[in-house]
């Protein structure tokens, strides 16, 4: 479903991604772990072309993201075409980024029919908050609206960039419940998170990143309980 | 454990929670209030009793036909100056924020030029444009002409006034619009982009309503300042409010009464604008109230 091949990304002199390759199968849930500054979020943002890569490429369902191959060259797509591609890629931000001047329902309806928008709000358990403005909702509720909004374009994959990191501890659970529910229903997901317990329970595969490369990957019990790499062990000893 | 315990409230007599609270007194505030009230009373007394204010003349002219027509002209100039000024201002702001360095420089240059030239100089320049170019024509640049006009018939004094006010206003409007747009959180654009919302819709539905919150107070300032600023077009002998009262007191020498006519009209209309501003701001603040 998602194919990331040898992706490099630099911000000025700082090389944030140094040759990352990753495949995600349809229906698979991949959790990305790693210390801050390891390039996890940047990797996620290159997948929906919020960040342009310097080298390498990304495809979703076989479609090249951000470029078109023609006559032995990669032609950059027009913004309009990139925006169209992004409808296939849901993205959930750490800071929710709900539109503050629109109600919960209007936020979702910005990218879907009203009936669909109601359906997705119901799916995250917030049908009764349809007419509330973001400011009137708790952090957990805001993130659930943001998830409903990301689902509303009916994307092929959904990317989560630390969806619970900005939440008070007692609100993390309700958001993880929604993620758990999505994973069970066969949604293809890539989740950057620090919630190790969630990763162990829900992930089909965990990827550990450090300093812009994937250090190791594997099923949760293998990677969390028997990490091969020294760097993985060092990281896990700090967070477990 | 018991030996080290410090007891703060020991006996029943010392129970502070039972005592009434006496608010702090501010006697000097009352002195200040009295002082200002006396000054205000003196001012009002003077307005009423001093015959030099000449209220009968004020009353005779306040709703005179010539004054009402002049008020209409002032409103006309303000409306056209604002609408055309902000329309052009949005275009200039978009140029200024363009990723193309050339277009951005064009926007910057416009703002630089029209903020540098005093409005009165610019108005006189447009008023006298027909000295500079007798004829204006449409055609192929450096090639044949299709139609041509006498400048003096195309740009009337009123046209010159609207043109000058709008071009002047556009430079300030551009900066106000730009300040509003850059005040919108980056995450909002990222979210809109991540959702695949088309570019123009992003601007109209996401950026503009949020930018309006910081645009509005500044824009209202500009409209009010333009409204009073229309009085400078009196140099072009256009019959707006200030020009009209000058003409009248030139004839009858009742300077103070007629200046008060203009003043009260400016106050009334500015008050209406301020009330309008309040409601428009409240509309754009939705989502910000609990």
XYZ file of C-alpha atoms in Angstrom:
530
model
C 0.000 0.000 0.000
C 2.653 2.509 1.071
C 6.113 2.189 -0.384
C 8.869 4.502 0.843
C 12.134 3.977 -0.976
C 15.521 5.388 0.037
C 14.115 8.759 1.122
C 16.552 11.549 2.030
C 15.502 14.887 3.495
C 17.614 17.810 4.682
C 16.692 21.088 6.331
C 19.632 23.276 5.342
C 22.783 21.524 6.529
C 20.846 19.179 8.817
C 20.085 15.799 7.229
C 16.938 14.578 8.980
C 16.247 11.481 6.875
C 19.243 9.556 5.608
C 17.916 6.878 3.317
C 14.695 5.504 4.787
C 12.833 2.640 3.136
C 9.550 1.280 4.475
C 6.697 -0.830 3.114
C 3.256 -0.889 4.664
C 0.744 -3.508 3.480
C -2.998 -2.830 3.111
C -4.717 -3.112 6.504
C -1.424 -3.108 8.352
C -0.805 -0.987 11.466
C 2.787 0.216 11.735
C 3.974 2.094 14.811
C 7.097 4.232 14.525
C 9.119 4.666 17.725
C 12.278 6.660 18.308
C 13.826 9.474 20.320
C 12.864 13.056 19.477
C 14.826 14.386 16.519
C 15.117 10.907 15.012
C 13.117 11.916 11.917
C 9.838 10.088 12.698
C 7.576 13.090 12.128
C 9.513 14.198 9.048
C 9.123 10.711 7.573
C 5.368 10.910 8.127
C 5.201 14.386 6.581
C 7.090 13.268 3.464
C 4.508 10.522 2.886
C 1.741 13.086 2.188
C 4.181 15.534 0.591
C 3.927 18.174 3.316
C 7.716 17.940 3.070
C 9.397 17.504 -0.317
C 12.066 14.794 -0.345
C 15.578 15.519 -1.613
C 16.096 11.982 -2.894
C 14.106 8.762 -3.110
C 10.367 8.413 -3.693
C 7.055 7.432 -2.147
C 4.145 5.599 -3.724
C 0.662 4.892 -2.402
C -1.237 2.093 -4.106
C 1.344 2.339 -6.906
C 0.798 6.094 -7.427
C 3.924 8.212 -7.183
C 3.326 10.991 -4.619
C 4.162 14.549 -5.714
C 5.676 13.594 -9.074
C 4.823 12.108 -12.450
C 7.212 9.929 -14.381
C 7.456 10.950 -18.017
C 10.245 10.488 -20.567
C 12.809 9.251 -18.048
C 12.263 12.249 -15.751
C 10.252 12.974 -12.620
C 8.045 16.016 -13.213
C 6.863 17.832 -10.136
C 3.055 17.853 -9.933
C 1.005 21.036 -9.835
C -0.273 21.957 -6.394
C -3.816 21.154 -7.481
C -2.820 17.573 -8.332
C -0.912 17.148 -5.070
C -3.949 18.355 -3.114
C -6.016 15.733 -4.942
C -3.529 12.991 -4.021
C -3.718 14.011 -0.364
C -7.372 13.022 -0.248
C -6.052 9.442 -0.262
C -3.826 10.144 2.752
C -5.422 11.114 6.061
C -3.183 13.034 8.435
C -3.728 13.603 12.156
C -1.580 16.276 13.782
C -0.127 16.410 17.277
C -1.823 19.794 17.848
C -5.139 18.779 16.202
C -5.179 21.887 13.959
C -8.957 22.051 13.980
C -10.392 25.150 12.317
C -11.330 27.281 15.366
C -14.020 29.328 13.620
C -15.972 26.237 12.549
C -18.011 23.841 14.699
C -17.013 20.193 15.062
C -19.499 19.236 12.357
C -18.409 22.072 10.054
C -14.779 21.020 10.490
C -15.582 17.543 9.179
C -18.081 18.822 6.589
C -15.335 20.990 5.108
C -14.210 17.853 3.227
C -17.384 15.719 3.140
C -21.133 15.778 2.612
C -23.076 16.746 5.733
C -24.540 13.248 6.189
C -21.075 11.701 5.872
C -19.673 14.252 8.308
C -22.305 13.249 10.883
C -21.475 9.603 10.318
C -17.772 10.147 11.007
C -18.457 12.242 14.113
C -20.642 9.390 15.340
C -17.853 6.956 14.639
C -15.515 8.793 17.052
C -18.373 9.037 19.584
C -18.995 12.776 19.292
C -22.371 12.991 17.549
C -23.678 15.040 20.496
C -20.865 17.624 20.129
C -21.624 18.424 16.471
C -22.415 22.091 17.090
C -19.621 22.749 19.616
C -16.681 24.916 18.620
C -13.176 23.433 19.134
C -12.515 25.750 22.072
C -15.494 24.281 23.895
C -14.102 20.731 23.615
C -11.474 18.962 25.711
C -8.154 18.093 24.078
C -9.209 14.465 23.692
C -12.479 15.454 22.050
C -10.682 17.863 19.723
C -8.310 15.134 18.606
C -11.254 12.790 17.994
C -12.899 15.450 15.790
C -9.574 15.790 13.951
C -9.556 12.019 13.394
C -13.142 12.143 12.082
C -12.063 14.936 9.723
C -9.055 12.920 8.510
C -11.331 9.936 7.816
C -13.917 12.061 6.007
C -12.034 12.121 2.685
C -12.149 8.280 2.821
C -8.366 7.950 2.594
C -6.525 4.742 1.720
C -4.109 5.243 4.618
C -4.158 7.383 7.762
C -0.989 8.863 9.248
C -0.903 9.852 12.939
C 1.815 12.251 14.107
C 2.053 11.807 17.893
C -1.737 12.028 18.275
C -1.707 11.899 22.094
C 1.432 13.906 22.921
C -0.425 17.199 23.459
C -3.057 15.646 25.737
C -3.438 15.557 29.502
C -2.741 12.006 30.709
C -6.371 11.256 31.582
C -7.482 12.127 28.013
C -5.013 9.856 26.204
C -7.197 6.774 26.657
C -10.218 8.018 24.683
C -8.056 8.853 21.656
C -6.226 5.526 21.778
C -9.642 3.791 21.944
C -10.555 5.410 18.624
C -7.226 4.340 17.101
C -7.711 0.808 18.404
C -11.169 0.732 16.835
C -9.807 1.918 13.481
C -7.016 -0.673 13.559
C -9.549 -3.430 14.231
C -11.667 -2.320 11.281
C -8.760 -2.853 8.897
C -7.628 0.755 8.347
C -4.074 1.037 7.045
C -2.270 3.165 9.633
C 1.172 4.560 10.370
C 1.354 5.892 13.926
C 4.235 7.888 15.386
C 3.807 7.675 19.159
C 5.479 7.320 22.538
C 2.709 5.072 23.888
C 4.620 1.802 24.147
C 1.671 -0.081 25.652
C -0.533 0.931 22.732
C 2.198 -0.102 20.282
C 2.507 -3.536 21.872
C -1.231 -4.108 21.795
C -2.215 -2.712 18.397
C 0.805 -2.665 16.077
C 1.344 -5.381 13.506
C 4.887 -4.136 13.215
C 7.053 -1.644 15.096
C 9.731 0.399 13.379
C 12.481 1.933 15.491
C 14.152 5.052 14.057
C 17.211 6.926 15.254
C 19.293 9.677 13.637
C 17.385 9.589 10.365
C 17.538 5.874 9.671
C 15.434 2.824 10.513
C 17.550 0.949 13.045
C 15.377 -2.154 13.250
C 11.809 -3.332 12.766
C 9.712 -6.316 13.703
C 6.567 -7.558 15.450
C 5.920 -5.894 18.850
C 6.968 -8.762 21.126
C 10.193 -9.275 19.215
C 11.184 -5.607 18.988
C 10.069 -4.624 22.483
C 11.218 -7.722 24.365
C 14.186 -8.936 22.348
C 15.627 -5.947 20.494
C 18.671 -6.848 18.435
C 20.257 -3.443 18.219
C 22.068 -1.684 21.031
C 20.422 1.692 20.206
C 16.955 0.130 20.397
C 17.790 -1.392 23.774
C 19.089 1.948 25.061
C 15.914 3.752 23.946
C 13.549 1.145 25.371
C 15.360 1.081 28.705
C 14.543 4.793 29.033
C 10.859 4.647 28.106
C 9.692 1.267 29.431
C 5.094 13.644 64.983
C 3.146 15.660 67.541
C 6.166 17.471 68.945
C 7.047 19.090 65.591
C 3.553 20.238 64.628
C 3.094 23.998 64.254
C -0.386 25.256 65.044
C -1.476 28.252 62.932
C -5.007 28.813 64.208
C -4.843 28.080 67.897
C -7.888 29.349 69.731
C -11.461 30.068 68.788
C -10.960 33.860 69.252
C -8.304 33.874 66.525
C -10.471 32.186 63.871
C -9.849 34.597 60.936
C -12.455 32.964 58.710
C -15.211 34.367 60.928
C -14.116 37.995 60.611
C -15.809 40.397 58.137
C -13.628 41.755 55.263
C -13.309 45.550 54.852
C -12.329 46.538 51.264
C -9.409 48.984 50.844
C -10.528 52.653 50.512
C -9.299 54.886 47.655
C -10.110 58.496 48.689
C -7.926 60.038 45.939
C -10.017 58.393 43.246
C -13.018 60.355 44.540
C -11.009 63.571 44.416
C -10.129 62.776 40.790
C -13.781 62.070 39.928
C -14.900 65.362 41.507
C -12.215 67.296 39.623
C -13.231 65.866 36.242
C -16.953 66.384 36.961
C -16.386 70.064 37.752
C -14.418 70.524 34.500
C -17.138 68.755 32.492
C -19.860 70.873 34.107
C -17.964 74.059 33.247
C -17.569 72.916 29.627
C -21.269 72.085 29.233
C -22.232 75.344 30.957
C -20.057 77.220 28.487
C -21.588 75.430 25.502
C -25.075 76.396 26.629
C -24.549 79.943 27.914
C -21.803 81.352 25.654
C -23.650 83.024 22.736
C -20.522 82.754 20.540
C -21.341 79.069 19.913
C -24.330 80.434 17.998
C -26.606 77.382 18.332
C -29.503 78.927 16.353
C -27.258 79.147 13.259
C -26.077 75.571 13.931
C -29.699 74.391 14.059
C -30.564 76.239 10.844
C -27.735 74.643 8.839
C -27.401 71.179 10.426
C -30.107 69.694 8.193
C -29.989 72.258 5.376
C -30.261 70.718 1.897
C -26.782 71.891 0.859
C -25.243 70.275 3.957
C -27.144 67.006 3.466
C -25.969 66.845 -0.159
C -22.407 67.437 1.028
C -22.747 64.668 3.646
C -23.898 62.404 0.796
C -20.791 63.273 -1.216
C -18.564 62.559 1.789
C -20.220 59.155 2.253
C -19.891 58.452 -1.481
C -16.161 59.240 -1.419
C -15.680 57.086 1.703
C -17.578 54.105 0.283
C -15.795 54.158 -3.084
C -12.414 54.874 -1.517
C -12.893 51.952 0.872
C -14.322 49.414 -1.574
C -11.883 50.148 -4.419
C -9.014 50.667 -1.976
C -9.514 47.335 -0.223
C -10.156 45.487 -3.504
C -6.867 46.771 -4.904
C -5.255 46.322 -1.476
C -6.079 42.597 -1.473
C -4.452 42.265 -4.911
C -1.353 44.145 -3.705
C -1.195 42.016 -0.533
C -1.355 38.828 -2.630
C 1.468 40.171 -4.837
C 3.506 41.097 -1.766
C 3.111 37.565 -0.337
C 3.833 35.856 -3.670
C 6.631 33.297 -3.764
C 7.832 34.945 -6.987
C 10.481 37.529 -5.988
C 9.457 39.725 -8.937
C 5.762 39.863 -8.048
C 6.620 40.346 -4.392
C 8.851 43.295 -5.360
C 5.997 44.778 -7.393
C 3.737 44.635 -4.343
C 6.434 46.088 -2.105
C 7.115 48.925 -4.550
C 3.445 49.863 -4.767
C 3.160 50.082 -0.988
C 6.438 51.987 -0.746
C 5.409 54.523 -3.403
C 1.878 55.244 -2.189
C 2.809 55.395 1.464
C 5.573 57.858 0.607
C 3.451 60.410 -1.250
C 1.241 62.660 0.895
C -2.427 62.167 -0.005
C -2.941 65.862 -0.765
C 0.001 65.885 -3.199
C -1.306 62.796 -4.924
C -4.818 64.245 -5.223
C -3.507 67.431 -6.799
C -1.413 65.336 -9.146
C -4.462 63.359 -10.373
C -6.453 66.577 -10.573
C -3.814 67.976 -12.914
C -3.081 64.786 -14.857
C -4.413 66.315 -18.072
C -1.459 68.742 -18.119
C 0.831 65.723 -18.250
C -1.098 63.537 -20.698
C -3.677 65.342 -22.870
C -4.937 62.119 -24.399
C -5.294 58.546 -23.101
C -5.653 55.679 -25.567
C -6.109 51.917 -25.713
C -4.079 49.983 -28.253
C -1.005 47.823 -28.772
C 1.936 49.093 -26.684
C 4.193 51.191 -28.921
C 1.867 50.222 -31.829
C -1.456 51.416 -33.265
C -4.227 52.894 -31.103
C -7.809 51.587 -31.117
C -9.631 54.234 -29.082
C -8.475 57.408 -27.448
C -9.988 59.893 -25.006
C -9.430 63.424 -23.861
C -7.936 62.981 -20.384
C -9.804 65.958 -19.039
C -13.164 64.450 -19.984
C -12.253 60.972 -18.722
C -10.940 62.000 -15.320
C -13.335 64.500 -13.745
C -12.444 66.175 -10.428
C -14.676 63.605 -8.702
C -12.981 60.788 -10.617
C -9.586 62.137 -9.643
C -10.666 62.279 -5.998
C -11.948 58.674 -5.957
C -8.858 57.493 -7.833
C -6.497 59.277 -5.453
C -8.273 58.109 -2.294
C -8.516 54.509 -3.538
C -4.874 54.271 -4.638
C -3.735 55.785 -1.344
C -6.024 53.524 0.667
C -4.895 50.413 -1.228
C -1.322 50.732 0.064
C -2.485 50.758 3.682
C -5.188 48.137 3.066
C -2.557 45.815 1.556
C -0.462 45.900 4.715
C -3.509 45.391 6.925
C -4.632 42.380 4.890
C -1.091 40.983 4.910
C -0.792 41.389 8.676
C -4.072 39.493 9.072
C -3.000 36.641 6.820
C 0.397 36.143 8.459
C -1.265 36.125 11.879
C -3.095 32.877 11.019
C -1.375 29.864 12.567
C 0.774 27.856 10.127
C -0.875 24.660 11.333
C -4.177 25.829 9.852
C -2.698 25.916 6.348
C -0.973 22.579 6.911
C -4.234 20.998 8.019
C -6.060 22.455 5.012
C -3.293 21.242 2.685
C -3.260 17.786 4.310
C -7.016 17.526 3.713
C -6.522 18.371 0.033
C -8.712 21.490 0.177
C -8.192 23.489 -3.047
C -5.993 26.566 -2.726
C -8.631 29.271 -3.266
C -11.065 27.540 -0.935
C -8.309 27.331 1.704
C -7.974 31.097 1.519
C -11.692 31.836 1.499
C -12.914 29.311 4.074
C -9.939 28.827 6.414
C -7.499 31.751 6.224
C -9.738 34.762 5.592
C -12.290 34.221 8.393
C -9.448 33.870 10.890
C -7.427 36.736 9.404
C -10.510 38.963 9.665
C -10.169 39.010 13.431
C -6.982 41.037 13.256
C -7.859 42.796 9.986
C -11.129 44.290 11.245
C -10.004 46.685 14.006
C -7.258 48.032 11.739
C -9.571 48.242 8.734
C -12.191 50.104 10.786
C -9.483 52.563 11.809
C -8.641 53.064 8.143
C -12.256 53.558 7.081
C -12.833 56.133 9.818
C -9.591 57.878 8.998
C -10.489 57.890 5.292
C -13.970 59.196 6.129
C -12.499 62.249 7.833
C -9.621 62.308 5.337
C -12.106 62.977 2.533
C -12.028 66.576 3.797
C -8.685 67.018 1.991
C -10.439 66.737 -1.378
C -11.876 70.175 -0.576
C -8.653 71.438 -2.210
C -10.132 70.238 -5.499
C -13.327 72.248 -4.964
C -15.434 69.093 -4.588
C -18.591 69.770 -2.606
C -18.045 67.375 0.285
C -18.942 68.285 3.844
C -15.887 70.307 4.814
C -15.771 72.222 1.507
C -19.476 73.032 1.824
C -19.214 74.496 5.346
C -16.218 76.564 4.211
C -18.300 77.962 1.356
C -21.149 78.836 3.720
C -19.056 80.491 6.423
C -17.213 82.330 3.660
C -20.535 83.954 2.873
C -22.013 84.529 6.338
C -18.871 84.530 8.566
C -20.505 82.179 11.133
C -17.294 80.126 11.317
C -17.773 78.400 14.686
C -21.388 77.359 14.140
C -20.625 75.874 10.736
C -17.508 74.070 11.922
C -19.744 72.563 14.609
C -22.167 71.428 11.894
C -19.329 69.545 10.183
C -17.962 68.259 13.501
C -21.271 66.840 14.687
C -21.869 65.141 11.327
C -18.402 63.570 11.446
C -19.089 62.386 15.014
C -22.506 60.942 14.138
C -21.214 58.999 11.130
C -18.089 57.781 12.946
C -20.330 56.544 15.753
C -22.442 54.591 13.256
C -19.270 53.055 11.787
C -18.055 52.096 15.265
C -21.362 50.394 16.057
C -21.172 48.513 12.755
C -17.592 47.487 13.588
C -18.752 46.037 16.908
C -21.278 43.730 15.249
C -18.998 42.644 12.401
C -16.231 41.831 14.893
C -18.647 39.849 17.005
C -19.603 37.796 13.951
C -15.996 36.887 13.195
C -15.287 36.086 16.851
C -17.621 33.075 16.749
C -15.796 30.014 17.994
C -13.896 32.220 20.420
C -16.726 32.410 22.950
C -17.369 29.740 25.518
